[in-house]
Every structure is written in C-alpha cells, then in structure tokens.
Short mmCIF file of C-alpha atoms and ligand atoms in Angstrom, two decimals:
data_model
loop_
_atom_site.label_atom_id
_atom_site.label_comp_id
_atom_site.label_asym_id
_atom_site.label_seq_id
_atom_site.Cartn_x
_atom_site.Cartn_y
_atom_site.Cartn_z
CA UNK A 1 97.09 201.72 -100.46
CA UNK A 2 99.69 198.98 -99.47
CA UNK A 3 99.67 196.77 -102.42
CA UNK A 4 99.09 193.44 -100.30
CA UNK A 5 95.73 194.95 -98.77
CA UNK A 6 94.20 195.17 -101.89
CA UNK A 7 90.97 192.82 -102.32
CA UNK A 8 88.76 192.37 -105.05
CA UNK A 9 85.67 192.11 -103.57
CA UNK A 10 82.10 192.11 -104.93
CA UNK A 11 82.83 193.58 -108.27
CA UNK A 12 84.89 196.62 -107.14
CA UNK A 13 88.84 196.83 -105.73
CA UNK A 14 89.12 198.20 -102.36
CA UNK A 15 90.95 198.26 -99.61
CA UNK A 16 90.79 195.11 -97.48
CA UNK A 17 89.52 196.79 -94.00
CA UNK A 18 86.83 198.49 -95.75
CA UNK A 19 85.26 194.81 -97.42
CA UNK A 20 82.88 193.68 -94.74
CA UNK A 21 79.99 191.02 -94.45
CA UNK A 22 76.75 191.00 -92.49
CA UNK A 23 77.67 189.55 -89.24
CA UNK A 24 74.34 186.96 -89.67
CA UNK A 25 75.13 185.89 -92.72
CA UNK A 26 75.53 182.11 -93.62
CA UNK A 27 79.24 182.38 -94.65
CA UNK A 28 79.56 184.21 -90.92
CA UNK A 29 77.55 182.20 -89.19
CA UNK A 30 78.22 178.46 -90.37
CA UNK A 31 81.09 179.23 -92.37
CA UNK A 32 79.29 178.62 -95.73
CA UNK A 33 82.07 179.54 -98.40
CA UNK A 34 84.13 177.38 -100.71
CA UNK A 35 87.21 179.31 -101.45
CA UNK A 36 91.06 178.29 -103.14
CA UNK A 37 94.10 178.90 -101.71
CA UNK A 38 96.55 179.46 -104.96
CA UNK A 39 100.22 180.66 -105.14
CA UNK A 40 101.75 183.09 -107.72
CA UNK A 41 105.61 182.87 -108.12
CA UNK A 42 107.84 185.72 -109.29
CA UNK A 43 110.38 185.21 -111.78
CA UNK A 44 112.95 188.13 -111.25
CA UNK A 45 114.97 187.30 -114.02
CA UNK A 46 112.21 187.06 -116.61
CA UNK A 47 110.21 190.10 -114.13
CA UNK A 48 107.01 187.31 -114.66
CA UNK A 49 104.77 186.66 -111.92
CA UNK A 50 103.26 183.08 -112.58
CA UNK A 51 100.05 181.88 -110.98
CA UNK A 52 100.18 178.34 -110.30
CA UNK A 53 97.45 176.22 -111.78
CA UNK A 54 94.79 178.41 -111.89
CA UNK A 55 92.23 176.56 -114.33
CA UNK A 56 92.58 173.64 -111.93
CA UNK A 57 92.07 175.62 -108.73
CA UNK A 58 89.07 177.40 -110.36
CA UNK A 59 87.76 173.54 -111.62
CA UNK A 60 87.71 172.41 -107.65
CA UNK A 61 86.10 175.72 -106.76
CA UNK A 62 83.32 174.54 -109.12
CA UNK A 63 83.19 171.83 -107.68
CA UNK A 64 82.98 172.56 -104.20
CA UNK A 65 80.33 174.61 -105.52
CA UNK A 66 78.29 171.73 -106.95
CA UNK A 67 78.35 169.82 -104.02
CA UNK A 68 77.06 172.81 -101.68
CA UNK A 69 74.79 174.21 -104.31
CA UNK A 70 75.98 177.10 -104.93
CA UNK A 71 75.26 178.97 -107.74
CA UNK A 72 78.20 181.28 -109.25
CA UNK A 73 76.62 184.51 -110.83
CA UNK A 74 80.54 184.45 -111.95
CA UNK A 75 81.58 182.19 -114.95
CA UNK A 76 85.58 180.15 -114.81
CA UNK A 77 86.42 182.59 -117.18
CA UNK A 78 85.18 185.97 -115.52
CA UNK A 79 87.28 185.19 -112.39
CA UNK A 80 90.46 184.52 -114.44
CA UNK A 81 90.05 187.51 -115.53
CA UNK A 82 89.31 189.24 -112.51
CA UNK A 83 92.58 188.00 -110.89
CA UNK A 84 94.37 189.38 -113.62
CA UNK A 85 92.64 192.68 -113.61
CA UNK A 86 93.63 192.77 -109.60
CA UNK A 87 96.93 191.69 -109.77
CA UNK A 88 97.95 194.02 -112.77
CA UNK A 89 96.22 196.85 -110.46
CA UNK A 90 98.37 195.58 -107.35
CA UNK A 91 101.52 195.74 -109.77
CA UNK A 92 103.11 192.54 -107.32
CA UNK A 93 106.70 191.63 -107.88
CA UNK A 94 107.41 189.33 -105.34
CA UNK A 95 105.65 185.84 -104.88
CA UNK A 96 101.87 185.85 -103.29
CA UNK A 97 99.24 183.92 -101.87
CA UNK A 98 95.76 184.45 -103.30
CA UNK A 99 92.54 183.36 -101.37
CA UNK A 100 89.74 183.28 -104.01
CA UNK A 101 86.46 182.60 -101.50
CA UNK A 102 82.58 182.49 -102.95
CA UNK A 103 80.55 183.36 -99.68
CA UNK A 104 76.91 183.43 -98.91
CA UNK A 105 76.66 186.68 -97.44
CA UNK A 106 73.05 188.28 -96.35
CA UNK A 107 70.11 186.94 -93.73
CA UNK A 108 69.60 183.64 -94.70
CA UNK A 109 70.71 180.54 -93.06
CA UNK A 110 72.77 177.20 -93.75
CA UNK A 111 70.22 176.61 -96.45
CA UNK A 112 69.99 179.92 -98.21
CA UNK A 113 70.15 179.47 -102.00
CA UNK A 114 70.46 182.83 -102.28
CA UNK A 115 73.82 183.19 -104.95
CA UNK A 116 77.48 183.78 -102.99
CA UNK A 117 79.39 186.63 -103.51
CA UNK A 118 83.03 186.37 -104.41
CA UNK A 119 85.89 188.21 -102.85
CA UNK A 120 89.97 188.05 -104.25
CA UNK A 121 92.18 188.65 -101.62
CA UNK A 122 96.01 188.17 -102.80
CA UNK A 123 98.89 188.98 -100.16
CA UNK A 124 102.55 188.52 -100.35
CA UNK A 125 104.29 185.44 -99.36
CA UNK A 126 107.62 184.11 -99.98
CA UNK A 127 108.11 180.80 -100.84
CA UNK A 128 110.22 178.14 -98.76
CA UNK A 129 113.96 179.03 -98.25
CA UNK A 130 115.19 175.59 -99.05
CA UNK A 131 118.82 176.50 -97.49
CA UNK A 132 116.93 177.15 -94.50
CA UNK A 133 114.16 174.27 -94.21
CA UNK A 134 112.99 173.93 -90.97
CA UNK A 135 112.03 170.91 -89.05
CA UNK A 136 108.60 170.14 -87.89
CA UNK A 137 107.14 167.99 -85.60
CA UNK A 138 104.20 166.04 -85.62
CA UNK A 139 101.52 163.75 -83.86
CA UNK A 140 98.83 160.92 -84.66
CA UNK A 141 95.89 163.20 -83.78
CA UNK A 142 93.32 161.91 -81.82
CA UNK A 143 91.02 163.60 -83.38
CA UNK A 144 89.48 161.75 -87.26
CA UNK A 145 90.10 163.36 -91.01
CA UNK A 146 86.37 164.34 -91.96
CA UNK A 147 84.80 162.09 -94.13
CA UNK A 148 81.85 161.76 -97.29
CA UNK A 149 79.28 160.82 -95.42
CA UNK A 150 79.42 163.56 -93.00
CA UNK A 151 81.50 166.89 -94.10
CA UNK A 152 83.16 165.78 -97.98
CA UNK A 153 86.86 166.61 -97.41
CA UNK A 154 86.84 166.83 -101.21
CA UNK A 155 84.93 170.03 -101.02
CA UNK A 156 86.93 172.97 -100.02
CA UNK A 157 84.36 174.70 -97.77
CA UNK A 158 85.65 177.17 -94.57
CA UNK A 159 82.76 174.52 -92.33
CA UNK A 160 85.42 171.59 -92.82
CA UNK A 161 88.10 173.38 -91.29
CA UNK A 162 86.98 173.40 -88.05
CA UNK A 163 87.60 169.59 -88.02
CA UNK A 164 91.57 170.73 -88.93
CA UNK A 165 91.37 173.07 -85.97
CA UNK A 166 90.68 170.02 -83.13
CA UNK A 167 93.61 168.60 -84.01
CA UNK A 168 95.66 171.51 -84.64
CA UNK A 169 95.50 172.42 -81.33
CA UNK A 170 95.58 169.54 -79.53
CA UNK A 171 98.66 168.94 -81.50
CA UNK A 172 100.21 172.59 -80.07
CA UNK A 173 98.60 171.92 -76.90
CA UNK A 174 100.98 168.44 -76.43
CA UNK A 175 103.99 170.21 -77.88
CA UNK A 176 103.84 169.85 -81.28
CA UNK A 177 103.65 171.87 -84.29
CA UNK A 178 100.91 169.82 -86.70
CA UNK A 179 99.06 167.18 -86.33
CA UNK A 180 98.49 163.88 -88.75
CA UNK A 181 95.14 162.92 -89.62
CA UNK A 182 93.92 159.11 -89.89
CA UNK A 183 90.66 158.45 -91.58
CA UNK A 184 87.35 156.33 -90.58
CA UNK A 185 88.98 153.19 -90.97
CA UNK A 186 92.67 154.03 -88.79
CA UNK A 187 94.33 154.47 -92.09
CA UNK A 188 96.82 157.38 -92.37
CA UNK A 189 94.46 160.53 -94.21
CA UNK A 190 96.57 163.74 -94.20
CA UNK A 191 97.19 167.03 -92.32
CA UNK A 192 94.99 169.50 -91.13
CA UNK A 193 95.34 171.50 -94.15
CA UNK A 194 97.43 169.78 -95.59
CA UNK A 195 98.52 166.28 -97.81
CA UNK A 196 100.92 163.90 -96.57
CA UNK A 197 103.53 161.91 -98.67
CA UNK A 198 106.10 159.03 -96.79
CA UNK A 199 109.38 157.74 -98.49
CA UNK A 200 110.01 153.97 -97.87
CA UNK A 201 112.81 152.20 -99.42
CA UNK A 202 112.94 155.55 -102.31
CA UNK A 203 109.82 154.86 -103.16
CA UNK A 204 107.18 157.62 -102.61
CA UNK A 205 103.67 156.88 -101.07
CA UNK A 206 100.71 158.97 -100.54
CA UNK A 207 97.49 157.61 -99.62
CA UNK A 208 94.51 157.18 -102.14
CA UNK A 209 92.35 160.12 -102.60
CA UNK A 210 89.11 157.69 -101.08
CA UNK A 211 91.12 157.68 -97.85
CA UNK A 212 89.49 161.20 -96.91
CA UNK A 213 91.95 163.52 -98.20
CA UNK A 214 91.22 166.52 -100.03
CA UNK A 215 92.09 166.19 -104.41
CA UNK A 216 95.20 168.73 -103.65
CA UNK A 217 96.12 170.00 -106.97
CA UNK A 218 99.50 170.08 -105.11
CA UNK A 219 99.25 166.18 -104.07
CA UNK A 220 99.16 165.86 -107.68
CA UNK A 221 101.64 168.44 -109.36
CA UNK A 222 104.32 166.30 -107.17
CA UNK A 223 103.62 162.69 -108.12
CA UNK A 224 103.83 163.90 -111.85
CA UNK A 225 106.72 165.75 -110.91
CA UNK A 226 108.29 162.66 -108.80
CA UNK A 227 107.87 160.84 -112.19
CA UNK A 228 109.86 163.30 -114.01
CA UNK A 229 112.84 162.94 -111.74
CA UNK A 230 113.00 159.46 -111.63
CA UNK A 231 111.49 158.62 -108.35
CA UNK A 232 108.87 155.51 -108.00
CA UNK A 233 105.83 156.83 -107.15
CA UNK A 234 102.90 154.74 -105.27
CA UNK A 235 99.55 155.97 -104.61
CA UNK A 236 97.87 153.53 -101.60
CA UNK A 237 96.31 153.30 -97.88
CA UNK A 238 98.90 154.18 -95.50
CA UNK A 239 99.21 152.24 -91.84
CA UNK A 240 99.76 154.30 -88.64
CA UNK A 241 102.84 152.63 -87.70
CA UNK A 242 104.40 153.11 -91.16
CA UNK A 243 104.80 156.73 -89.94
CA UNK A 244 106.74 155.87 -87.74
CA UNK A 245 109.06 153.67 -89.60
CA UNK A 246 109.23 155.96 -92.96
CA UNK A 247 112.76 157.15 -94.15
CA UNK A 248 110.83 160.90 -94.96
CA UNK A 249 107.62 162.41 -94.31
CA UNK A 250 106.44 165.61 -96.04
CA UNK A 251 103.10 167.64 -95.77
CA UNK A 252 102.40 169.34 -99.23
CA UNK A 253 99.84 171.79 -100.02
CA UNK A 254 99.83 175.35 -102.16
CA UNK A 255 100.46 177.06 -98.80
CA UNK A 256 102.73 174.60 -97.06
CA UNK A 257 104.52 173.57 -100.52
CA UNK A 258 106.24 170.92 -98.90
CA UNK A 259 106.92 170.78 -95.59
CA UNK A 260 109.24 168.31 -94.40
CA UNK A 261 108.12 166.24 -91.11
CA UNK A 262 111.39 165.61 -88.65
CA UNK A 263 109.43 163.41 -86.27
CA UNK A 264 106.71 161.87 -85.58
CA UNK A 265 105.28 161.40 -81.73
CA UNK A 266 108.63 162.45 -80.97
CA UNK A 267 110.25 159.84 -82.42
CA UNK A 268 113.04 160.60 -85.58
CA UNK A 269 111.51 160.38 -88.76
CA UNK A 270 114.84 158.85 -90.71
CA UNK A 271 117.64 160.34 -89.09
CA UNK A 272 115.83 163.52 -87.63
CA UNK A 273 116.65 165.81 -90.65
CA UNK A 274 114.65 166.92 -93.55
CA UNK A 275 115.34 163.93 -96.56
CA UNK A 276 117.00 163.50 -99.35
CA UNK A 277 114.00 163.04 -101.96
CA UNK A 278 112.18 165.92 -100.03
CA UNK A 279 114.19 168.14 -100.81
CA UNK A 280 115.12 167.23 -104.33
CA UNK A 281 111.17 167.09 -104.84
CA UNK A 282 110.54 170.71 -103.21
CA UNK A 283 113.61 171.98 -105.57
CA UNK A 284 111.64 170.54 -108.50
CA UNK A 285 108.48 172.36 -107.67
CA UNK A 286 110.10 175.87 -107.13
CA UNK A 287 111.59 175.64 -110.42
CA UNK A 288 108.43 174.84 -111.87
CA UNK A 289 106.53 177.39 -110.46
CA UNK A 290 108.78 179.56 -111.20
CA UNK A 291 108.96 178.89 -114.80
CA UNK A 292 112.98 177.89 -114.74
CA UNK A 293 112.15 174.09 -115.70
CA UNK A 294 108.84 173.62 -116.84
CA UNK A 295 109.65 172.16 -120.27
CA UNK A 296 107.75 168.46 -119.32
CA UNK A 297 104.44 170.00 -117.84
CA UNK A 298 101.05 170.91 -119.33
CA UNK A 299 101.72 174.64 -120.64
CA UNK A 300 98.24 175.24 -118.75
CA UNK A 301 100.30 174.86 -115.29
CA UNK A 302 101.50 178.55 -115.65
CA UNK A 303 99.35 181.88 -116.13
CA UNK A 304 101.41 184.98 -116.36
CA UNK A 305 100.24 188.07 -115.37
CA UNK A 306 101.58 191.05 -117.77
N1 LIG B 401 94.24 169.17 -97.51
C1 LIG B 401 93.61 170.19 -96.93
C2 LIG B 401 92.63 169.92 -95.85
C3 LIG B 401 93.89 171.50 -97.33
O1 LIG B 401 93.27 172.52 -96.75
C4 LIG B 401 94.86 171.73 -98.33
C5 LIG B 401 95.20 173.13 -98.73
N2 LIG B 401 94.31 173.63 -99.65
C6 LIG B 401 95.46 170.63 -98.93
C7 LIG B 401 95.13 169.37 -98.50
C8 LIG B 401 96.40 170.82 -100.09
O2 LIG B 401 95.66 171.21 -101.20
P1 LIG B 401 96.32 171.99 -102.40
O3 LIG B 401 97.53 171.22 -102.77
O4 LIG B 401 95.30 171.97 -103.48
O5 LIG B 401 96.65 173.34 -101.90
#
C-alpha cells in the first residue's frame, strides 16, 4: 500500500479506494461534514515530522461541531491519538496534508442526529518553494462571502464550500486564477478557501474576523508571527478599492500557506511581483513549522510524531 493512500477511516486503517459511504447519506447528499485541513512539516535534519497546531485545529472541529449538532462518539484526545497511530503506521518523511472530516454517513437526511463518523486521510504535499513563488491573479468576485445568518463561515462544514466554488469559477471562467470575496456589507471578506492579508505603507491589514471570514488558525499564526518580526500589524474592515491600491496582497490558509496575489482585476498589485513582507512573513512560517525557529511560540504549536 502506497503510503499516501492510507486513510484512517471508521476505526480501522485501510486503503483509501476501499473507504466508501452510502451514496444517500447526509454527508453525500447535502454535504453534512465538518472536517480540518492541517499540515505536517518534515524536519530532515532533526528526521521529525511536525503537525502544525493540532489542538487548535481539533478545538474548531469542535466547534463546527457545536454549531451543526453533531455529536462526536470520538473525544479531542482519541483523535490525537489516532493521527499519531496513522501516521507512525504510514512511516511519512516528507511534509503532508491531513484532512480530518466527521461525516454523517447512513439514510437520514440534513437533520439526522444520528452521530458522524470520522475518517483521517493524510497525503503528501510539499510546502511552497519560496525561490520559486509564483504569481497569482485575482478578481473582486461577484459572487458574496457566506455569512451568520445564513451558512456561518466560522464553521468549517463541506455545505459552505459550495459558496467558494461560484466564485472560483467564475474567477477561472474570466481568466483568473482565484477569486476575492467581499462580505454583506461590500467590505473586503477573504478567498474562497482562503484568508486575505494587504500591506499598506508596511503595515499589515487583515479584516476583522465579524467581516465573514473563517477563524483561520493560519490568519492567526501570522499576525503573532508578523509581531515577532517587527512588522505593525492591524486587524480591521477592508474597502474594495484598497485592493487595488495595496503595496502586497497575500491569501493564507494551512493549504495555501501564503500565497502571494500579483494583481488584482488585472491591475499590478505593487509592482507586479510577489512583496517584500510576503515573503519575509512566508519564510517565518516555514521555519516555524518546521521547528528551525520556534523559540517565541506556544510549545503547543508543534506535535511530533515519533
Ligand atoms: N477561509 C476558508 C474559507 C478556508 O477554507 C480556509 C482553509 N481552511 C481558510 C480560510 C484558512 O484557514 P486555516 O488557516 O485554518 O487553514
């Protein structure tokens, strides 16, 4: 069995082809699942593999789960150690992507109560090549970020994605690669699957998270880690036309680390290329996830897998 097409799923590790779900289920059917995307980092010098705030991810799954009510048969601490059990099994030396999803699987429909069911599905992927950053292009999506009084974007549910997928492909569709999100009231919310940062004047600005964003544990990790390095860091509503105006613009997410935005409606974001705090920001991050410079974060950032 290829390493990468191993899955924990429903209390056993199997291959991934072979973990299936009723095609009427309610996580089929409606997409009723709350799941985290996480990253794990290898370390070839120390031959660590580091999974990337875990306890956090696991404290938004809850969450999620809260709002949906859904009822984990599976407690914080018997998932940890599930992921640990898999990964050990899976023997990965190279950095992943895990996709920890609780699912409502079986006959019922959007309302079932019936418990979810929890799959762990961890696959290799390399993080950014910062020699090699590429540039991305963007547009003002016509389409609107979700918001709480319809689909929560603070809940990480597969439903809410569908909303990303509108203006993903309109954005493709026009001829460019991913779109930007504003919220209810035209204010600047954040990617489809992504969260969006602008640089101004070397400050660093990211909207609020009541401007419909979703509480990315990544939007966080890098305004602590801005304030380490010295750059001024402002959390506030964002205008449309600052876009257009910023010096940078970044997307950031677990996936999508940081992903610097080279225009914008194709007009140049700064002078076209990705910018000078991006990159200094995204070099940060690596090296904390990585464990080669994590001697000002919380110790509970990193779980190593032996
Ligand atoms: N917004 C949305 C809609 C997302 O799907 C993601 C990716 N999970 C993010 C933001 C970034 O969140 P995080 O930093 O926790 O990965």
């Amino acid at each position: 069995m290829k390493e990468d097409s191993l899955i924990w799923f429903k209390g056993s590790v199997i291959c991934n082809r072979d973990a299936v779900v009723n095609v009427m289920s309610p996580t089929a059917q409606f997409g009723l699942n709350v799941f985290e995307g996480l990253r794990g980092y290898w370390n070839e010098q120390q031959q660590q593999l580091y999974i990337f705030r875990l306890d956090d991810h696991l404290d938004r799954l809850f969450e999620s789960c809260k709002l949906l009510s859904l009822d984990s048969v599976y407690s914080k601490d018997e998932i940890k150690s599930f992921i640990k059990d898999l990964l050990t099994v899976g023997d990965f030396n190279a950095d992943i992507a895990i996709r920890l999803t609780l699912f409502v699987d079986g006959d019922g429909s959007w309302n079932s109560l019936d418990a979810p069911d929890l799959f762990i599905s961890p696959v290799i992927k390399m993080r950014k090549d910062i020699s090699q950053l590429t540039d991305s292009t963007a547009c003002i999506s016509s389409w609107q970020r979700i918001s709480d009084v319809s689909m929560p974007p603070r809940v990480k549910a597969g439903a809410n994605y569908l909303a990303g997928r509108y203006a993903h492909l309109e954005a493709n569709r026009a001829g460019y690669d991913l779109p930007i999100l504003l919220n209810s009231a035209g204010k600047v919310a954040e990617g489809a699957g992504a969260c969006i940062f602008i640089v101004r004047n070397n400050t660093l600005i990211t909207p609020t998270l009541q401007c419909s964003v979703l509480e990315s544990i990544t939007r966080d990790t890098l305004i602590r880690l801005a304030e380490l390095v010295g750059i001024n860091v402002v959390i506030r509503e964002i205008d449309r036309t600052e876009l257009l105006i910023s010096d940078e613009v970044f997307f950031c997410g677990s996936a999508a680390e940081i992903t610097p935005i080279t225009s914008i409606n194709s007009i140049p974001v700064g002078n076209g290329k990705p910018g000078g705090i991006t990159i200094k920001l995204l070099r940060k991050y690596q090296d904390v996830l990585t464990n080669q410079d994590n001697s000002d974060v919380p110790v509970s950032w990193l779980t190593t897998i032996t």
